Coordinates of C-alpha atoms in Angstrom, one line a residue:
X1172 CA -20.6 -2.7 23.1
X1173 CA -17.5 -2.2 21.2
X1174 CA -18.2 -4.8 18.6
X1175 CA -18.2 -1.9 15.6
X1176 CA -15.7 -4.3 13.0
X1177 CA -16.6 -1.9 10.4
X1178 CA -14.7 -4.0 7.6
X1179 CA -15.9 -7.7 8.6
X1180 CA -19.1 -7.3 6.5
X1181 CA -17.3 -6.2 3.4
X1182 CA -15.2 -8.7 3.7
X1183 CA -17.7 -11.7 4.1
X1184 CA -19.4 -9.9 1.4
X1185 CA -16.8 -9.9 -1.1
X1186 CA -15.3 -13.4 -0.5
X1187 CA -19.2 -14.5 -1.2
X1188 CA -18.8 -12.7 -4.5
X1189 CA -21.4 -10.2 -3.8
X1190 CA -20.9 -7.0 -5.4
X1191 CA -24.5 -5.6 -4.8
X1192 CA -24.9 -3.0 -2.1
X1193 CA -25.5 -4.0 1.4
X1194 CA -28.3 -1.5 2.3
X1195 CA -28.6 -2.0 6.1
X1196 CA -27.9 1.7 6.6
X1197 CA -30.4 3.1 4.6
X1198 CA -33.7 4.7 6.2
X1199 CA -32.6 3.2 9.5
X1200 CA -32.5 5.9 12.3
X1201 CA -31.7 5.5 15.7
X1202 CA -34.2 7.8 17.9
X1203 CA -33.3 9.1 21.2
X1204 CA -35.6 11.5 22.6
X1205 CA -33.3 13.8 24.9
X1206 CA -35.5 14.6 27.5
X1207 CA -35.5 10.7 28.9
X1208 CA -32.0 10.6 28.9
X1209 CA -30.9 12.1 32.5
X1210 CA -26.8 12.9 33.2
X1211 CA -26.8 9.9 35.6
X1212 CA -28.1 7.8 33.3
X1213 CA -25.8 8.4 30.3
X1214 CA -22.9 8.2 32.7
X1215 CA -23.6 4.8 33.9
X1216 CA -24.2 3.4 29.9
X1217 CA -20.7 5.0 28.5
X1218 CA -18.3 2.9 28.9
X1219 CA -15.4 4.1 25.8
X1220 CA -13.2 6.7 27.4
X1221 CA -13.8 9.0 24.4
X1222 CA -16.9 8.7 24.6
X1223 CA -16.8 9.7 28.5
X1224 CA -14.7 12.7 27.7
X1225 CA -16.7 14.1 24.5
X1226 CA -19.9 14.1 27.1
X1227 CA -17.8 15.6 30.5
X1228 CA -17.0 18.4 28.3
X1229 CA -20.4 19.2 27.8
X1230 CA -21.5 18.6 31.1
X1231 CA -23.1 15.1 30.1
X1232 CA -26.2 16.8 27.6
X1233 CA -27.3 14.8 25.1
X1234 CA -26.9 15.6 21.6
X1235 CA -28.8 12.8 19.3
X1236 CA -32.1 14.4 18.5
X1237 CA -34.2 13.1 15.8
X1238 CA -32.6 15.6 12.9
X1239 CA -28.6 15.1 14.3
X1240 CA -29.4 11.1 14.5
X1241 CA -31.2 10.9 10.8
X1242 CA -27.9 13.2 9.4
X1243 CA -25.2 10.8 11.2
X1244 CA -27.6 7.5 9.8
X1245 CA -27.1 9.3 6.5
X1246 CA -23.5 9.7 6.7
X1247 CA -22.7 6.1 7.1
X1248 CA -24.6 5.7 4.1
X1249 CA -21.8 7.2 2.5
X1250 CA -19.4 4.9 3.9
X1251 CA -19.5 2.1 0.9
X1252 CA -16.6 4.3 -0.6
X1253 CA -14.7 3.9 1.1
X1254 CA -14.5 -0.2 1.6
X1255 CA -15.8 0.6 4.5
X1256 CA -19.8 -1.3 5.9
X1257 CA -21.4 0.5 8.7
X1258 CA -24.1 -1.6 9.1
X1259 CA -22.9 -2.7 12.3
X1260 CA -22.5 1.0 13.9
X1261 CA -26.4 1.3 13.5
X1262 CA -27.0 -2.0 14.5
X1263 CA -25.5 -1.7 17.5
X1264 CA -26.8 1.9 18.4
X1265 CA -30.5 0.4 18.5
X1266 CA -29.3 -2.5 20.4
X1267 CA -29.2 0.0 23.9
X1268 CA -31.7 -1.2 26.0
X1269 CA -33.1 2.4 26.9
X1270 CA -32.3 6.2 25.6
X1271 CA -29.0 6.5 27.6
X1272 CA -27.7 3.3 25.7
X1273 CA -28.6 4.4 22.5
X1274 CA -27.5 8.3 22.9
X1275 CA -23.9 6.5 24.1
X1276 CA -23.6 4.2 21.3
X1277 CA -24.5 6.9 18.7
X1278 CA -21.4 9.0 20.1
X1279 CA -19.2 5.8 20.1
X1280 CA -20.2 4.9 16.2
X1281 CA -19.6 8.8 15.3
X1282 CA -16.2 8.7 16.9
X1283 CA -15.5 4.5 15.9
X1284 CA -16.4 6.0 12.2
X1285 CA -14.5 8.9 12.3
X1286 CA -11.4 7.3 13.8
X1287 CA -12.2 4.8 10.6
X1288 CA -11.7 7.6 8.2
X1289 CA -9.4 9.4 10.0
X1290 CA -6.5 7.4 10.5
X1291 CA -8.0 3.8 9.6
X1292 CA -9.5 0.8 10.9
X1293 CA -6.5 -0.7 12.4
X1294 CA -3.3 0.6 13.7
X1295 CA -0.2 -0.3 11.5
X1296 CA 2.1 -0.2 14.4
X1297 CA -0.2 -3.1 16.2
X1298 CA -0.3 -5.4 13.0
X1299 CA 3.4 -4.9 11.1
X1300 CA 7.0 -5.2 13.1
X1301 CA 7.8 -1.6 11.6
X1302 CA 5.7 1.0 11.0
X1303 CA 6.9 4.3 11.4
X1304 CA 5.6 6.6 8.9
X1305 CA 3.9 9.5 9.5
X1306 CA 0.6 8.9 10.3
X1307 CA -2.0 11.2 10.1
X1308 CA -3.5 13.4 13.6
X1309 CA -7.0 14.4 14.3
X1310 CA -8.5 15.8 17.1
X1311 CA -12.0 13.5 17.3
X1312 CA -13.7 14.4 19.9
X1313 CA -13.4 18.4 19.9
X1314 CA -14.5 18.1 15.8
X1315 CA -17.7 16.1 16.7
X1316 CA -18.3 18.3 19.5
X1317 CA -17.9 20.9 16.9
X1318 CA -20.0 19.7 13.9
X1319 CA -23.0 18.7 16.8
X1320 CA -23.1 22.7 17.6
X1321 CA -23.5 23.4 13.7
X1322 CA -20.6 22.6 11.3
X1323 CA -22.7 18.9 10.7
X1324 CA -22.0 15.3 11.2
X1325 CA -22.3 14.4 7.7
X1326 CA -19.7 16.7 6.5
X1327 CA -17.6 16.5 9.6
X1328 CA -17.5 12.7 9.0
X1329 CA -17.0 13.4 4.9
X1330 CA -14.1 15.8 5.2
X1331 CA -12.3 13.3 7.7
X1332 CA -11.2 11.2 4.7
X1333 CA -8.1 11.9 2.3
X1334 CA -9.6 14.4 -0.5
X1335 CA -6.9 14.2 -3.0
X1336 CA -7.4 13.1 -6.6
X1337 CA -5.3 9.5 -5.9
X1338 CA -8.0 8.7 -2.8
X1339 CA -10.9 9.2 -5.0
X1340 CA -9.4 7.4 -7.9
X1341 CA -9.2 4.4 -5.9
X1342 CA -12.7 4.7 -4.1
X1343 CA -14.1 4.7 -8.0
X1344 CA -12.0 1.5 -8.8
X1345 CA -13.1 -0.4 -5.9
X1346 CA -17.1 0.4 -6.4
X1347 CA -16.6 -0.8 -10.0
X1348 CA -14.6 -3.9 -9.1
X1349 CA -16.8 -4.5 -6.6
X1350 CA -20.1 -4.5 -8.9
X1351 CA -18.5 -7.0 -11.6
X1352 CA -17.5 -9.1 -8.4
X1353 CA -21.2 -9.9 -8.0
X1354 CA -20.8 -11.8 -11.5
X1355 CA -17.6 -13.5 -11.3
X1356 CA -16.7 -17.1 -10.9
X1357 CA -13.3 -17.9 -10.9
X1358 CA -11.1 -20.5 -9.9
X1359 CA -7.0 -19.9 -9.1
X1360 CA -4.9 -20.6 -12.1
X1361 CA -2.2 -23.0 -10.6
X1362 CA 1.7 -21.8 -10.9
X1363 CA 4.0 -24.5 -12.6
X1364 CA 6.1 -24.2 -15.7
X1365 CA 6.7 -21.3 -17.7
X1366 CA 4.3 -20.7 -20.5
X1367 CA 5.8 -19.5 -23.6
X1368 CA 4.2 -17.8 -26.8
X1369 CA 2.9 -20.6 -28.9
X1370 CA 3.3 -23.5 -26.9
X1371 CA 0.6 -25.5 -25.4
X1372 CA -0.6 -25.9 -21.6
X1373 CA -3.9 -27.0 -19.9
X1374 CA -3.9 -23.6 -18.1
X1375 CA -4.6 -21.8 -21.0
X1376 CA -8.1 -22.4 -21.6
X1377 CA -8.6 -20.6 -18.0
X1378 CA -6.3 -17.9 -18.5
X1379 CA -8.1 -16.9 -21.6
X1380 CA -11.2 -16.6 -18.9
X1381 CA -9.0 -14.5 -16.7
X1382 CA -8.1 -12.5 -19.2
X1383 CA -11.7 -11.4 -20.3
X1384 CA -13.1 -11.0 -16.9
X1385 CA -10.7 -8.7 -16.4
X1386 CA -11.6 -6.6 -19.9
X1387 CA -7.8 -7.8 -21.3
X1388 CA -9.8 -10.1 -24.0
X1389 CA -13.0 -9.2 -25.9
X1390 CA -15.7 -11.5 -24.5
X1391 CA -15.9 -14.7 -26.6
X1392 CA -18.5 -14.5 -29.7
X1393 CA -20.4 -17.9 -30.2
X1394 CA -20.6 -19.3 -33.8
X1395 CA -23.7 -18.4 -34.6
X1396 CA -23.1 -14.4 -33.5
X1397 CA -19.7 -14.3 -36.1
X1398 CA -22.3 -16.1 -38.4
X1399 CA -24.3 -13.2 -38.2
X1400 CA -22.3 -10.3 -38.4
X1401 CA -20.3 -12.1 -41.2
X1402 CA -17.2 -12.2 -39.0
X1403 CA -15.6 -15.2 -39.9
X1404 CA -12.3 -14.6 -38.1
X1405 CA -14.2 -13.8 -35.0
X1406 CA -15.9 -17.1 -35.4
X1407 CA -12.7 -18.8 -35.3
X1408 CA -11.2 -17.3 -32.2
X1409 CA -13.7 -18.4 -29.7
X1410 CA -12.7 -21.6 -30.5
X1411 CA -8.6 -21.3 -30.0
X1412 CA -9.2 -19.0 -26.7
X1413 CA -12.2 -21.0 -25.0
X1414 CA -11.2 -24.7 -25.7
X1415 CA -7.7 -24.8 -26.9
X1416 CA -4.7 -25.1 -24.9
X1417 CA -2.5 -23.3 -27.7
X1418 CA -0.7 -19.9 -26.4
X1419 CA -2.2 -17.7 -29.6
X1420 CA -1.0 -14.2 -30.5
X1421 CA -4.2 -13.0 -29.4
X1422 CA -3.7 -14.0 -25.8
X1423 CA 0.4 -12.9 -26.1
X1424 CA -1.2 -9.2 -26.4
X1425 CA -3.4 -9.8 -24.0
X1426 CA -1.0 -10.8 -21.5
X1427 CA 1.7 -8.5 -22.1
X1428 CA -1.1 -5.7 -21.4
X1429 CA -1.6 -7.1 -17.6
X1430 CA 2.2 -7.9 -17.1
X1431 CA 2.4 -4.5 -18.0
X1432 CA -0.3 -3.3 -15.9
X1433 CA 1.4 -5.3 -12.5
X1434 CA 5.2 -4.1 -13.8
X1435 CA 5.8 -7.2 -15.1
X1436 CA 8.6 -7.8 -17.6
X1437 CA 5.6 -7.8 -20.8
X1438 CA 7.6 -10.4 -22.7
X1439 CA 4.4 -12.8 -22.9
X1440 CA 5.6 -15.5 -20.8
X1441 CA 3.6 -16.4 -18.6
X1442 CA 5.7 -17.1 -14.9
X1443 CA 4.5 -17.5 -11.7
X1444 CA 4.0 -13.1 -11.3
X1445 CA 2.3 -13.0 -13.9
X1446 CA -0.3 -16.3 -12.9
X1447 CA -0.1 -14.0 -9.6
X1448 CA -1.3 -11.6 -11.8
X1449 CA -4.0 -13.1 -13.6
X1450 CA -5.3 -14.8 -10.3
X1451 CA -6.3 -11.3 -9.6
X1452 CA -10.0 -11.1 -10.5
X1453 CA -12.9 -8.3 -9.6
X1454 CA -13.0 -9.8 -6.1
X1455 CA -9.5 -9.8 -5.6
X1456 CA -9.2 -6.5 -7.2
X1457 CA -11.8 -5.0 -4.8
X1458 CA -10.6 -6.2 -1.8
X1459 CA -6.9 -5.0 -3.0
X1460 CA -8.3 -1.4 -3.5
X1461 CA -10.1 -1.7 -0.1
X1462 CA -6.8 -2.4 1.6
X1463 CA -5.1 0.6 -0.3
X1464 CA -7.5 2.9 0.9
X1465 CA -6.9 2.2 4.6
X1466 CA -3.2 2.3 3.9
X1467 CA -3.9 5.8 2.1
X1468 CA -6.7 6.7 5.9
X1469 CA -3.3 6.4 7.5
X1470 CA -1.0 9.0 5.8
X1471 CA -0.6 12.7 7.5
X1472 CA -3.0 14.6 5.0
X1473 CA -0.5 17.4 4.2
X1474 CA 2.9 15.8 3.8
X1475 CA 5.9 18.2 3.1
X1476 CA 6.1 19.8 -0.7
X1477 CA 9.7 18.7 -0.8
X1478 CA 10.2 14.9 -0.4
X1479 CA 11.1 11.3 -1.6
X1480 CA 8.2 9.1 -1.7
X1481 CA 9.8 5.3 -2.4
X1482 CA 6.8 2.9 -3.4
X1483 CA 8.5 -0.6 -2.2
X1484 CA 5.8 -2.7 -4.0
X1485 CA 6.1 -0.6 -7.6
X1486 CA 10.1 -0.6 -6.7
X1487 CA 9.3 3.1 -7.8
X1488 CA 11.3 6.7 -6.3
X1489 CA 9.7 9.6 -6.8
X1490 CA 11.1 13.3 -5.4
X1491 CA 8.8 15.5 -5.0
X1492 CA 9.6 19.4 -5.3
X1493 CA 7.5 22.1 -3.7
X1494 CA 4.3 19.9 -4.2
X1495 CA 5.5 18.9 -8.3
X1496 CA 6.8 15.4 -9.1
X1497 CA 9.7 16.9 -9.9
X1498 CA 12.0 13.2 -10.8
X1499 CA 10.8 9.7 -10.8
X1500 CA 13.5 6.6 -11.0
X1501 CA 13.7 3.1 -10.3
X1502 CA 14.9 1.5 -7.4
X1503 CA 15.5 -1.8 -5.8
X1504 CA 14.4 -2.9 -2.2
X1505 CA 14.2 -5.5 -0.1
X1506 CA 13.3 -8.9 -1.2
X1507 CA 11.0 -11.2 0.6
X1508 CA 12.4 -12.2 4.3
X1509 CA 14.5 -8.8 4.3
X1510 CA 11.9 -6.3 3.6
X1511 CA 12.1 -2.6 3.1
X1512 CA 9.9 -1.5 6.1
X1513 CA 7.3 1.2 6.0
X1514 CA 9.2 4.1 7.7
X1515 CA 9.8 7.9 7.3
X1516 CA 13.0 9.4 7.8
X1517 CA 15.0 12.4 6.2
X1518 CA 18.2 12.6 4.4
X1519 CA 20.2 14.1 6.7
X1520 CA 23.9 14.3 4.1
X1521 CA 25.4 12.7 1.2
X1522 CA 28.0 10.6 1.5
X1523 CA 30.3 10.4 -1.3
X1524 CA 32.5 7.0 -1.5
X1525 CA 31.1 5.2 0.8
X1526 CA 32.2 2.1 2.7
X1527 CA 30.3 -0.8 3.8
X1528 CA 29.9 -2.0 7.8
X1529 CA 28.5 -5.3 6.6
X1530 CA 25.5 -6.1 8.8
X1531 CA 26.8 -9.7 10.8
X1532 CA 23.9 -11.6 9.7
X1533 CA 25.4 -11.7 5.9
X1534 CA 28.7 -11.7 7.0
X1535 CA 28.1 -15.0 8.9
X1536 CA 25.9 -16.4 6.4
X1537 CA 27.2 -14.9 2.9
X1538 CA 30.4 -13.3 2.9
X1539 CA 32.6 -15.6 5.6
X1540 CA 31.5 -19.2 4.4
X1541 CA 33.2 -17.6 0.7
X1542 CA 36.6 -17.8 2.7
X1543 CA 39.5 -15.4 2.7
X1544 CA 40.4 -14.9 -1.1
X1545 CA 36.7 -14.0 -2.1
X1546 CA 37.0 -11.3 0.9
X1547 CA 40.4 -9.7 -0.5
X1548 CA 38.8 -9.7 -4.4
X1549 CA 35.5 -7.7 -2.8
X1550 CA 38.4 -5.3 -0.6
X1551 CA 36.6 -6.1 2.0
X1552 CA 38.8 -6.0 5.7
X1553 CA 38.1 -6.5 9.2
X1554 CA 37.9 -3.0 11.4
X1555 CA 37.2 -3.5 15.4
X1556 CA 35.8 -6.8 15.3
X1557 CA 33.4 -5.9 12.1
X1558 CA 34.0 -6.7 7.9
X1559 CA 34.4 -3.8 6.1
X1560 CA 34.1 -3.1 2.4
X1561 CA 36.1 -0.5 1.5
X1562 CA 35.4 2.6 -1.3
X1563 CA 36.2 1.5 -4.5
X1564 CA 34.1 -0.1 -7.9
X1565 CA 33.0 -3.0 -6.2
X1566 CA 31.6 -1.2 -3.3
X1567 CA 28.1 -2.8 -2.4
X1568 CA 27.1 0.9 -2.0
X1569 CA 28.8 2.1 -4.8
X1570 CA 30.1 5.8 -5.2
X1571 CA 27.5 7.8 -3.2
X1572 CA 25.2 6.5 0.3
X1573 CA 22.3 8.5 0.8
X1574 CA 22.5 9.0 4.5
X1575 CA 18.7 8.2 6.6
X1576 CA 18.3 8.9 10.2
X1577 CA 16.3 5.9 11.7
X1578 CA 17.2 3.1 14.0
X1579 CA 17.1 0.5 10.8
X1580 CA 20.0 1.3 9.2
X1581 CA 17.8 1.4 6.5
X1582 CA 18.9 4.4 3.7
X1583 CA 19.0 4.8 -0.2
X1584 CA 22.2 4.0 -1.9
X1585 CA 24.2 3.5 -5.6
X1586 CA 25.2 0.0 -6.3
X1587 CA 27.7 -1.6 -8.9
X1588 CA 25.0 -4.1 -9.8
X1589 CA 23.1 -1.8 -12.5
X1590 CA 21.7 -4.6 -14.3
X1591 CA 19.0 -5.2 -11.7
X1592 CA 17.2 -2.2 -12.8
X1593 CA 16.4 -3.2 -15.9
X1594 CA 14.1 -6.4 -14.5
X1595 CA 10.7 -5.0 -13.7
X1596 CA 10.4 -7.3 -10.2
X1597 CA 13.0 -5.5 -8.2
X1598 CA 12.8 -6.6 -4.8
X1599 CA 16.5 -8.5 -4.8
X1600 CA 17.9 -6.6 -1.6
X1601 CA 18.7 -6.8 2.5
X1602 CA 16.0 -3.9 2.6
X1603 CA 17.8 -0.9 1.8
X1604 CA 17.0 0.7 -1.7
X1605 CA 19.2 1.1 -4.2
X1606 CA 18.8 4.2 -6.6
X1607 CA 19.3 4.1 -10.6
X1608 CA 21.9 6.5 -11.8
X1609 CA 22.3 7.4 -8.0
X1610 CA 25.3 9.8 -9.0
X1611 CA 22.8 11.4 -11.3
X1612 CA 20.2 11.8 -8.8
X1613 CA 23.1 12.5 -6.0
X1614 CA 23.3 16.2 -8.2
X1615 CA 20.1 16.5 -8.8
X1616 CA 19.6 17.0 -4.7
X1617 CA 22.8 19.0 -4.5
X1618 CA 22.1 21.0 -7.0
X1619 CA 18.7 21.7 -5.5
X1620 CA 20.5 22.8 -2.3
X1621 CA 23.2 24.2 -3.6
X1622 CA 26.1 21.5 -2.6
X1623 CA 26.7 20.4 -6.3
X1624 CA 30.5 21.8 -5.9
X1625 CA 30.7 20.4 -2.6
X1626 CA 29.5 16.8 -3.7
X1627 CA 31.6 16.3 -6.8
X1628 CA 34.5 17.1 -5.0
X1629 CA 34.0 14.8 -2.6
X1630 CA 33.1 12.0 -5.1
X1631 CA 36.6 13.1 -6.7
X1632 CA 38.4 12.7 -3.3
X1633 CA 37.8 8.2 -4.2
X1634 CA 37.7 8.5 -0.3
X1635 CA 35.0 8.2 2.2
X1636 CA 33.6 12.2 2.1
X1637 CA 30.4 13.2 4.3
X1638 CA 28.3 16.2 2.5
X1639 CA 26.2 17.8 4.6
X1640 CA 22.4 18.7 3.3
X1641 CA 21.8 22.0 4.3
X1642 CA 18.0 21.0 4.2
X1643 CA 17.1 17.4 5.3
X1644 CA 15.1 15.8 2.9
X1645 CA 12.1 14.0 4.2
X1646 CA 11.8 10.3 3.3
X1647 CA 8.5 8.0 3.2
X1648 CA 9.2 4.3 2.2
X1649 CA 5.5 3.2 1.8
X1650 CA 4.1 -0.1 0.1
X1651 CA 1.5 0.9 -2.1
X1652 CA 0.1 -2.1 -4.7
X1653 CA -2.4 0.2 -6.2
X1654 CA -1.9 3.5 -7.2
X1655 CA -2.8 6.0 -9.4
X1656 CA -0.3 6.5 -12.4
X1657 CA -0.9 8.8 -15.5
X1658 CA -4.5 9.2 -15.0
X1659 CA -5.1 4.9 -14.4
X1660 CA -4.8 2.9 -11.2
X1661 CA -2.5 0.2 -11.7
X1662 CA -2.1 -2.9 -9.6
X1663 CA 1.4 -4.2 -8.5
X1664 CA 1.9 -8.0 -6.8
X1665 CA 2.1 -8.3 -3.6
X1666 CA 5.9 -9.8 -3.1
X1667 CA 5.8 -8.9 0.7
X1668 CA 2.3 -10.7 1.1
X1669 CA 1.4 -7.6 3.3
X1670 CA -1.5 -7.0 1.6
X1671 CA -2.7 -10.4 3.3
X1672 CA -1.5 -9.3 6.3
X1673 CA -3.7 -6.4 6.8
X1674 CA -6.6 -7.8 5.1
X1675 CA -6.9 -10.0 8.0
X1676 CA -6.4 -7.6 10.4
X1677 CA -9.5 -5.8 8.6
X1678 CA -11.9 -9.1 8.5
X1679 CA -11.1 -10.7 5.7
X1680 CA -10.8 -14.5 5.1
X1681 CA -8.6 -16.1 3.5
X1682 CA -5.7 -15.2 1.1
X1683 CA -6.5 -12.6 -1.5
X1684 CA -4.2 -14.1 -4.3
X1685 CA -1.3 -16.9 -4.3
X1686 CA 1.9 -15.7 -4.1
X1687 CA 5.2 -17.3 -5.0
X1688 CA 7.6 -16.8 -2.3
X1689 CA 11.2 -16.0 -4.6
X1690 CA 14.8 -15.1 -2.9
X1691 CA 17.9 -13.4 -5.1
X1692 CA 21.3 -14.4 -4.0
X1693 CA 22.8 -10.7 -3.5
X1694 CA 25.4 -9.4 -1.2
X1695 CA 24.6 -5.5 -1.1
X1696 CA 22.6 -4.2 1.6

């Protein structure tokens, strides 16, 4: 009876190419009539504990007349925006064999629904090694009892789901991907060599496509159209972007728009990101959107006004000041293999001068192998049985550690190897994140709690010097590859291939876009 995959349809749907609306939910209503649905017989057809404990607290009535089962019908109507098909709730509710059946499987969908909106389809913790951010907490049962004795199903159900600006930004995105899904036909551009601004490659002729099914390129014009309007130029342009292998200016721009778009380097070459990129049609797109909505479903709905919000996937900081982006930076996180993981935990003190425990996987595999000499250049030492890096320039954690409470050993940091931040694919470390101009954003947090004094005299000590935050600051480290930014959602690659990962967990087949699998040789944590 518990068969409600309430993303298995979308899926199927989507890989298909179909961007129409399923319409199974519509004018279907499940009809109970109360009166032949006894207390003994609804508590032999429940099954779900929920389910048993929403009906023991009311003394096992029933509550699905004709108006309350036509309003919930209605409500998962409702739930196309949210990449979410219902279809299955409903079908399932008119499967019961008698009233009692279908009375029980009404509550389960309500609840199986609500759960969907409130906190997601799947459980993070179940599908990823770490998960610990917070999540968001909903009492179910006790609001559906409430909306049955008058507050309403439908907007019960409705105000489950994030409301903020970001949420609904991405619900329009996916509906309209979605819908230009329907006409799509795409093949996968194959990675290989660089393509370089007027060169010549077989692949071009497809990424041209790519490019205008994706409204980077204005649709091609056939001859006899430029004839028409008098457009000779325009007439000439079909022809080097449908058939020709040249690289043109035309498809540079293009280009550099998505690269810019996925926060790609936009220098016009086309790598394997930005094939990763362009491999990223209206299907692809929607089902991308439909996993960022369930990653949004499971975020507490009011997080604190004052906190550090580190997108992993953008490689992005933001601190966040009573509620205002008050300071957005680059970072870099973990690469592929040695992942940043999706955790919260605060900033408990500042620590000015670091030095380095270095973790004994990379000692054994990237700092001993390297031999004695290389260890002495690096002042790095051996204290009770561990390497050491000691405070100074080439510290991998530079002059200021910004100290995380978890069980990870996972926190933010400065780094001597400022050059990284300029790349716009910054996932090159062991899974911490370093922080650009860390000194600088080191005061900005001191300042804020009035330790600016306190930290620059420790960073002026050279040595090792712990700064106490009189206020922890709460830390999310979340991986968000679409997102709302100035006004636009913007799509980032998927270097961790979690995005996969949860799509399967949510009934989709197959991978959503190829991915190139890359490792930086880097020592810092």
């Amino acid at each position: 009876m518990r068969k409600l995959l309430v993303c298995v349809s979308v899926a199927a749907m989507l890989v298909a190419g179909c961007g129409s609306q399923s319409g199974g939910t519509k004018g279907e209503t499940v009809t109970v009539d109360p009166n032949q649905v006894s207390p003994q017989d609804l508590q032999a057809a429940v099954k779900d504990e929920r389910v048993k404990r929403f009906y023991a607290a009311r003394n096992w009535a029933p509550v699905w007349n004709a108006e309350r089962s036509a309003e919930l019908t209605s409500a998962f109507a409702d739930a196309e925006r949210h990449g979410i098909n219902a279809d299955g709730y409903v079908k399932n509710a008119k499967a019961g064999a008698n009233a009692a059946e279908r009375e029980a499987a009404l509550t389960l969908a309500a609840l199986d629904y609500g759960q969907a909106l409130a906190i997601g389809f799947v459980d993070p913790r179940k599908i990823f090694e770490v998960y610990e951010v917070p999540m968001n907490q909903v009492d179910l049962i006790g609001g559906l009892s409430q909306a049955i004795n008058g507050g309403g199903v439908r907007a019960w159900l409705a105000g489950l789901a994030p409301q903020d600006a970001e949420y609904k930004a991405l619900q329009d995105a996916y509906l309209a991907y979605r819908q230009r899904a329907a006409q799509e036909q795409k093949a996968a551009i194959q990675a290989g060599d660089p393509i370089k601004p007027g060169s010549r490659d077989p692949r071009v002729p497809q990424i041209a496509e790519g490019l205008r099914s994706n409204g980077y390129l204005a649709a091609a014009q056939s001859a006899q159209e430029a004839e028409a309007s008098g457009n000779a130029q325009a007439e000439a342009a079909p022809k080097a972007a449908t058939g020709s292998s040249g690289y043109t200016p035309e498809l540079v721009a293009a280009v550099k728009k998505v690269q810019a778009d996925y926060g790609i380097e936009p220098d016009g070459v086309i790598g394997n990101s930005t094939i990763e990129a362009l491999n990223t049609g209206a299907k692809e797109r929607a089902r991308i959107l439909a996993v960022n909505l369930e990653r949004r479903r499971w975020l507490a709905r009011t997080p604190p006004p004052t906190r550090i919000d580190v997108n992993t996937a953008a490689a992005e900081l933001t601190y966040w000041r009573d509620g205002q982006a008050a300071n957005r930076r680059k970072v870099v996180v973990g690469q592929p293999d040695w992942e940043t993981p999706e955790l919260g935990s605060p900033i408990a003190r500042l620590v000015a001068n670091p030095d380095w425990t270095i973790p004994d996987s990379i000692a054994k595999e990237e700092i001993i192998p390297k031999g004695a000499t290389y260890m002495a250049k690096e002042n790095i030492v051996t204290k009770n049985g561990r390497l050491v890096q000691q405070p100074g320039p080439k510290s991998a954690l530079g002059l200021v550690k910004f100290d995380m409470i978890n069980d990870h050993a996972i926190y933010l940091h400065d780094t001597p190897a400022k050059a990284l931040f300029a790349s716009t694919q910054r996932h090159s470390s062991h899974g911490c994140a370093r922080v650009d101009d860390a000194i600088g954003f080191a005061r900005l947090l001191a300042d804020d709690q009035g330790q600016r004094e306190a930290f620059d005299k420790a960073l002026a000590t050279k040595k090792e010097t712990p700064v106490p935050l009189p206020n922890q600051i709460p830390v999310r480290l979340l991986y968000h590859s679409a997102y709302l930014d100035g006004g636009k959602v913007v799509f980032r690659t998927d270097p961790y291939g979690w995005d996969d990962k949860l799509a399967q967990a949510l009934g989709f087949e197959g991978q959503i876009r190829p991915r190139v699998k890359t490792h930086v040789t880097d020592v810092g944590p």
